[in-house]
Each structure stands twice: as C-alpha cells, then as structure tokens.
Amino acid sequence: MPSNMKQIFTKKNIIVTLSGLIVATVFASLFSYCVPENSGNIALIYILALIVIVRYTDGYLPGVISSIVAVVCVNFLFTYPYFELNFTLSGYPITFLEMLGVTLLTSTMTASMKQQAQMIAEKDKLLSETEKEKMRANLLRAISHDLRTPLTGIIGASSSYLDNGDLLSDKEKIAIVTHIHEDANWLLNMVENLLSVTRIQDQTSAVKKTDESVEEIVSAAINRLKKRLPEASVSVSVPDELLILPMDAILIEQILINLLENAIIHSQSREPILFYVDDDDHNVTFHVKDYGIGIAPERLKDIFDGNSYIGNRESDSNKGMGIGLSICKTIITAHNGTINARNHEKGAEFYFTLPKGN
C-alpha cells in the first residue's frame, strides 16, 4: 500500500470516522423516533457529523467515504420503504451531491487551515531558536569583556602583592586585598547570573512559579545587596497592601540585586537610589531609579542585548552591566513580563513588570 494511502487509513482516521457515523446514526434514530414527521432534518445531522469527521481526520478520503455512507444510511434507515435501498426516490441525487460538496469544501478548508497552523508553529519554533542563539551570542560577547576585566585585575593585584610585598605599606596591602576581594565578589555574582540563565535554558525557557510576597522578595534582595555593598544607600517604597505574585523568587531576587548594583556602581552619583513598587489591576511594576549620569540615548534601544556598558561610555578597563541586563531580560521574558530602561531629568530608571496571573 502506498505511503499516502497508509496515512489516510490510520487508526485515528478509522476511529474518528466510525465514531462520527455511529453517533450521527444514534442521534438520527432518536430524532426520527421523537419527530417522525420531520425526517428532512436527519440529513442535517449527518452533514454535521461529516463536518466533525473532516475536521479531525487527515486527507480527503475519510470525508468522501463518510458522505457516501451517510447518504446510504439516510436512504436505508430513515426513508420509506425502510431497510431497503432506493436511489430512484425524488431528490436523492441532490442530497448526495450536497453532502459530497459539503465534505469536499470542508476538507479543503480544513486541510488549508492545518497547513497554515503547521507553518505558523514551525515559524514560531524557528524564531524561538533564533532568539536563543542570539542570546547565547550576546552572552558570549559580553563574557569576553566582563569576565576578563576582573580576572585581569585580580591577577595584576595579586602579582603586585607577591612581587613587592616587602616594599608595600600596610595601607597599600589592605588596598590591594580589598581590590581583589571586590573583583572576586563581582565574579561570584556574575557566575550566579550565568547559572540563572542556564537554569532557564535547561527548562526550555520556562520557570517554576510559586505565589510569593513582593515585600519579602524586596526585603531579601535589599539584605543581600547590603552584604555585598555595605555603603549602598537605597530608599525603598512598597505598597501597604499585601501583593502576591506567581514567580521564581530566586530569579526575581537576582534581578533586583543586578539592577540595584548597576544603579549604585554605574550612575556615578552619591545620592540614594530610589526603589519603589506600584501595581494596577493586572501587573506589578518594580522601579530602580538613580540620580546620576543617565544612559546615552543611542544605547537605550539595545541595552538589554548583552553588550558591556557603563553609564554613558564603554571601556575595556571597567566591569560593564551587559551580562546582567541580558540575563534580566531573559528571566523577565520567561515570566511573561517586560523590562525597559529610560532617562529622566536627573538620571536613569530601569523598571520591569510582572503579570499578577500565571
């Protein structure tokens, strides 16, 4: 048997076709018993069954066979003389042609719709894969800068300490060790970020959400930030009412820390960072607002693409925020939210929105 015929006579096609015809016959029998004087509607019952059969089978043949069987059933079971075939009765050629026409038209439309749906699904899959590859490329490009810089600093500082330890004062030694400590902490934070992205990718861009208190997540993020940057000054404001959101608490907490650290380190301002939360009927929005140098307008459109970036300038001698912002976007997208950046009169603002429902 040719492969296309095998595809038509599949188990699914046979079961759907038989089930549709049997159910239509049962309903037609009940209708004929309850309303014997209105037998014309029995053909409509079979036409409805034909539409259902065509919708849930593959190919044209199941519908054509079903239309022939339906005409025979109407003639044999529900037309006088009963249980006899008589196609010479007035109107039966028209009935057969109507059923066959409905079947062929529905089959054509259904096949076209299925083909379009398959094309759309393949296109969405391709776009998803393209987006993942773009994210990987951006991360690798950012890693080449952001991880090399602190490692170079650690190697250079430790070499100076080892080579010139006897010549350094206690103050200079403390400064070198402090520099190594800061760069090592920054690297640890970056590794946590990269693990966050890996975690999402391993779950096929999905996150495991649980209902979490916004106030508790904010409090945990601020406490961790204070451990990393004890001198950080952040003004926090959250709504008085209890806000519960479906989220991955660890990932959202990591985002808050990333945005707050970026604002503190890259704004080049000593004014406190303003962190506040607001909500509406459908979403909760988290804002991190600094009062510093702002963001170059040409960078706003691609600041979440993974390019290393520092305030209004790029440099190979400083640690940028590229990886962190790219990861933030990945996590928020996996939560079905949005993240944006903008300038205001006295600095920059990053904000992201999470939906209240799953």
PDB file of C-alpha atoms in Angstrom, residues 107-213:
ATOM      1  CA  SER A 107     -11.947  19.043   3.728  1.00  0.00           C
ATOM      2  CA  THR A 108     -10.228  21.640   1.547  1.00  0.00           C
ATOM      3  CA  MET A 109     -10.681  24.412   4.102  1.00  0.00           C
ATOM      4  CA  THR A 110      -9.590  22.207   6.990  1.00  0.00           C
ATOM      5  CA  ALA A 111      -6.500  20.971   5.161  1.00  0.00           C
ATOM      6  CA  SER A 112      -5.553  24.547   4.352  1.00  0.00           C
ATOM      7  CA  MET A 113      -6.054  25.627   7.979  1.00  0.00           C
ATOM      8  CA  LYS A 114      -3.978  22.699   9.270  1.00  0.00           C
ATOM      9  CA  GLN A 115      -1.196  23.527   6.818  1.00  0.00           C
ATOM     10  CA  GLN A 116      -1.215  27.177   7.880  1.00  0.00           C
ATOM     11  CA  ALA A 117      -1.191  26.202  11.571  1.00  0.00           C
ATOM     12  CA  GLN A 118       1.773  23.901  10.956  1.00  0.00           C
ATOM     13  CA  MET A 119       3.642  26.642   9.107  1.00  0.00           C
ATOM     14  CA  ILE A 120       2.977  29.103  11.937  1.00  0.00           C
ATOM     15  CA  ALA A 121       4.150  26.576  14.536  1.00  0.00           C
ATOM     16  CA  GLU A 122       7.355  25.916  12.572  1.00  0.00           C
ATOM     17  CA  LYS A 123       7.949  29.668  12.183  1.00  0.00           C
ATOM     18  CA  ASP A 124       7.441  30.252  15.923  1.00  0.00           C
ATOM     19  CA  LYS A 125       9.843  27.413  16.702  1.00  0.00           C
ATOM     20  CA  LEU A 126      12.431  28.872  14.326  1.00  0.00           C
ATOM     21  CA  LEU A 127      12.038  32.330  15.876  1.00  0.00           C
ATOM     22  CA  SER A 128      12.414  30.844  19.348  1.00  0.00           C
ATOM     23  CA  GLU A 129      15.600  29.031  18.356  1.00  0.00           C
ATOM     24  CA  THR A 130      16.910  32.186  16.680  1.00  0.00           C
ATOM     25  CA  GLU A 131      16.232  34.199  19.834  1.00  0.00           C
ATOM     26  CA  LYS A 132      18.047  31.622  21.957  1.00  0.00           C
ATOM     27  CA  GLU A 133      21.058  31.650  19.622  1.00  0.00           C
ATOM     28  CA  LYS A 134      21.086  35.444  19.669  1.00  0.00           C
ATOM     29  CA  MET A 135      21.024  35.414  23.469  1.00  0.00           C
ATOM     30  CA  ARG A 136      23.902  32.916  23.605  1.00  0.00           C
ATOM     31  CA  ALA A 137      25.940  35.006  21.169  1.00  0.00           C
ATOM     32  CA  ASN A 138      25.284  38.164  23.195  1.00  0.00           C
ATOM     33  CA  LEU A 139      26.267  36.430  26.421  1.00  0.00           C
ATOM     34  CA  LEU A 140      29.490  35.082  24.933  1.00  0.00           C
ATOM     35  CA  ARG A 141      30.370  38.506  23.567  1.00  0.00           C
ATOM     36  CA  ALA A 142      29.707  40.124  26.931  1.00  0.00           C
ATOM     37  CA  ILE A 143      31.609  37.419  28.807  1.00  0.00           C
ATOM     38  CA  SER A 144      34.707  38.110  26.724  1.00  0.00           C
ATOM     39  CA  HIS A 145      34.788  41.574  28.279  1.00  0.00           C
ATOM     40  CA  ASP A 146      33.066  41.358  31.633  1.00  0.00           C
ATOM     41  CA  LEU A 147      34.823  38.279  32.958  1.00  0.00           C
ATOM     42  CA  ARG A 148      38.244  39.097  31.563  1.00  0.00           C
ATOM     43  CA  THR A 149      38.394  42.510  33.227  1.00  0.00           C
ATOM     44  CA  PRO A 150      38.060  41.452  36.896  1.00  0.00           C
ATOM     45  CA  LEU A 151      40.262  38.404  36.338  1.00  0.00           C
ATOM     46  CA  THR A 152      42.964  40.657  34.903  1.00  0.00           C
ATOM     47  CA  GLY A 153      42.597  42.936  37.900  1.00  0.00           C
ATOM     48  CA  ILE A 154      42.844  40.050  40.363  1.00  0.00           C
ATOM     49  CA  ILE A 155      45.934  38.632  38.619  1.00  0.00           C
ATOM     50  CA  GLY A 156      47.586  42.036  38.443  1.00  0.00           C
ATOM     51  CA  ALA A 157      46.869  42.929  42.070  1.00  0.00           C
ATOM     52  CA  SER A 158      47.960  39.552  43.402  1.00  0.00           C
ATOM     53  CA  SER A 159      51.164  39.685  41.313  1.00  0.00           C
ATOM     54  CA  SER A 160      51.971  43.120  42.710  1.00  0.00           C
ATOM     55  CA  TYR A 161      51.420  41.863  46.233  1.00  0.00           C
ATOM     56  CA  LEU A 162      53.602  38.797  45.698  1.00  0.00           C
ATOM     57  CA  ASP A 163      56.401  40.632  43.872  1.00  0.00           C
ATOM     58  CA  ASN A 164      56.506  43.742  46.036  1.00  0.00           C
ATOM     59  CA  GLY A 165      55.057  42.590  49.340  1.00  0.00           C
ATOM     60  CA  ASP A 166      58.100  43.654  51.349  1.00  0.00           C
ATOM     61  CA  LEU A 167      58.028  47.150  49.870  1.00  0.00           C
ATOM     62  CA  LEU A 168      54.314  47.822  50.414  1.00  0.00           C
ATOM     63  CA  SER A 169      52.889  49.589  53.424  1.00  0.00           C
ATOM     64  CA  ASP A 170      50.075  48.054  55.430  1.00  0.00           C
ATOM     65  CA  LYS A 171      47.666  50.551  53.880  1.00  0.00           C
ATOM     66  CA  GLU A 172      48.738  49.600  50.372  1.00  0.00           C
ATOM     67  CA  LYS A 173      48.422  45.907  51.171  1.00  0.00           C
ATOM     68  CA  ILE A 174      44.899  46.426  52.501  1.00  0.00           C
ATOM     69  CA  ALA A 175      44.001  48.373  49.351  1.00  0.00           C
ATOM     70  CA  ILE A 176      45.265  45.558  47.105  1.00  0.00           C
ATOM     71  CA  VAL A 177      43.476  42.845  49.083  1.00  0.00           C
ATOM     72  CA  THR A 178      40.293  44.955  49.083  1.00  0.00           C
ATOM     73  CA  HIS A 179      40.503  45.286  45.321  1.00  0.00           C
ATOM     74  CA  ILE A 180      40.935  41.520  44.948  1.00  0.00           C
ATOM     75  CA  HIS A 181      38.022  40.932  47.314  1.00  0.00           C
ATOM     76  CA  GLU A 182      35.709  43.268  45.355  1.00  0.00           C
ATOM     77  CA  ASP A 183      36.582  41.726  41.993  1.00  0.00           C
ATOM     78  CA  ALA A 184      36.157  38.194  43.387  1.00  0.00           C
ATOM     79  CA  ASN A 185      32.715  39.098  44.754  1.00  0.00           C
ATOM     80  CA  TRP A 186      31.769  40.584  41.403  1.00  0.00           C
ATOM     81  CA  LEU A 187      32.842  37.394  39.654  1.00  0.00           C
ATOM     82  CA  LEU A 188      30.777  35.346  42.106  1.00  0.00           C
ATOM     83  CA  ASN A 189      27.738  37.476  41.311  1.00  0.00           C
ATOM     84  CA  MET A 190      28.328  37.033  37.582  1.00  0.00           C
ATOM     85  CA  VAL A 191      28.580  33.257  37.945  1.00  0.00           C
ATOM     86  CA  GLU A 192      25.236  33.302  39.778  1.00  0.00           C
ATOM     87  CA  ASN A 193      23.776  35.254  36.862  1.00  0.00           C
ATOM     88  CA  LEU A 194      25.105  32.799  34.296  1.00  0.00           C
ATOM     89  CA  LEU A 195      23.752  29.875  36.330  1.00  0.00           C
ATOM     90  CA  SER A 196      20.371  31.609  36.345  1.00  0.00           C
ATOM     91  CA  VAL A 197      20.314  31.679  32.546  1.00  0.00           C
ATOM     92  CA  THR A 198      21.459  28.057  32.350  1.00  0.00           C
ATOM     93  CA  ARG A 199      18.662  27.119  34.715  1.00  0.00           C
ATOM     94  CA  ILE A 200      16.066  28.728  32.450  1.00  0.00           C
ATOM     95  CA  GLN A 201      17.529  27.149  29.300  1.00  0.00           C
ATOM     96  CA  ASP A 202      17.515  23.702  30.907  1.00  0.00           C
ATOM     97  CA  GLN A 203      13.781  24.155  31.493  1.00  0.00           C
ATOM     98  CA  THR A 204      13.196  25.214  27.859  1.00  0.00           C
ATOM     99  CA  SER A 205      12.757  28.890  28.679  1.00  0.00           C
ATOM    100  CA  ALA A 206      10.222  28.122  31.394  1.00  0.00           C
ATOM    101  CA  VAL A 207      10.360  28.950  35.063  1.00  0.00           C
ATOM    102  CA  LYS A 208       8.738  27.229  38.001  1.00  0.00           C
ATOM    103  CA  LYS A 209       6.449  29.814  39.560  1.00  0.00           C
ATOM    104  CA  THR A 210       5.063  29.866  43.078  1.00  0.00           C
ATOM    105  CA  ASP A 211       2.986  32.515  44.815  1.00  0.00           C
ATOM    106  CA  GLU A 212       5.408  34.846  46.603  1.00  0.00           C
ATOM    107  CA  SER A 213       5.080  38.011  48.665  1.00  0.00           C
TER     108      SER A 213
END
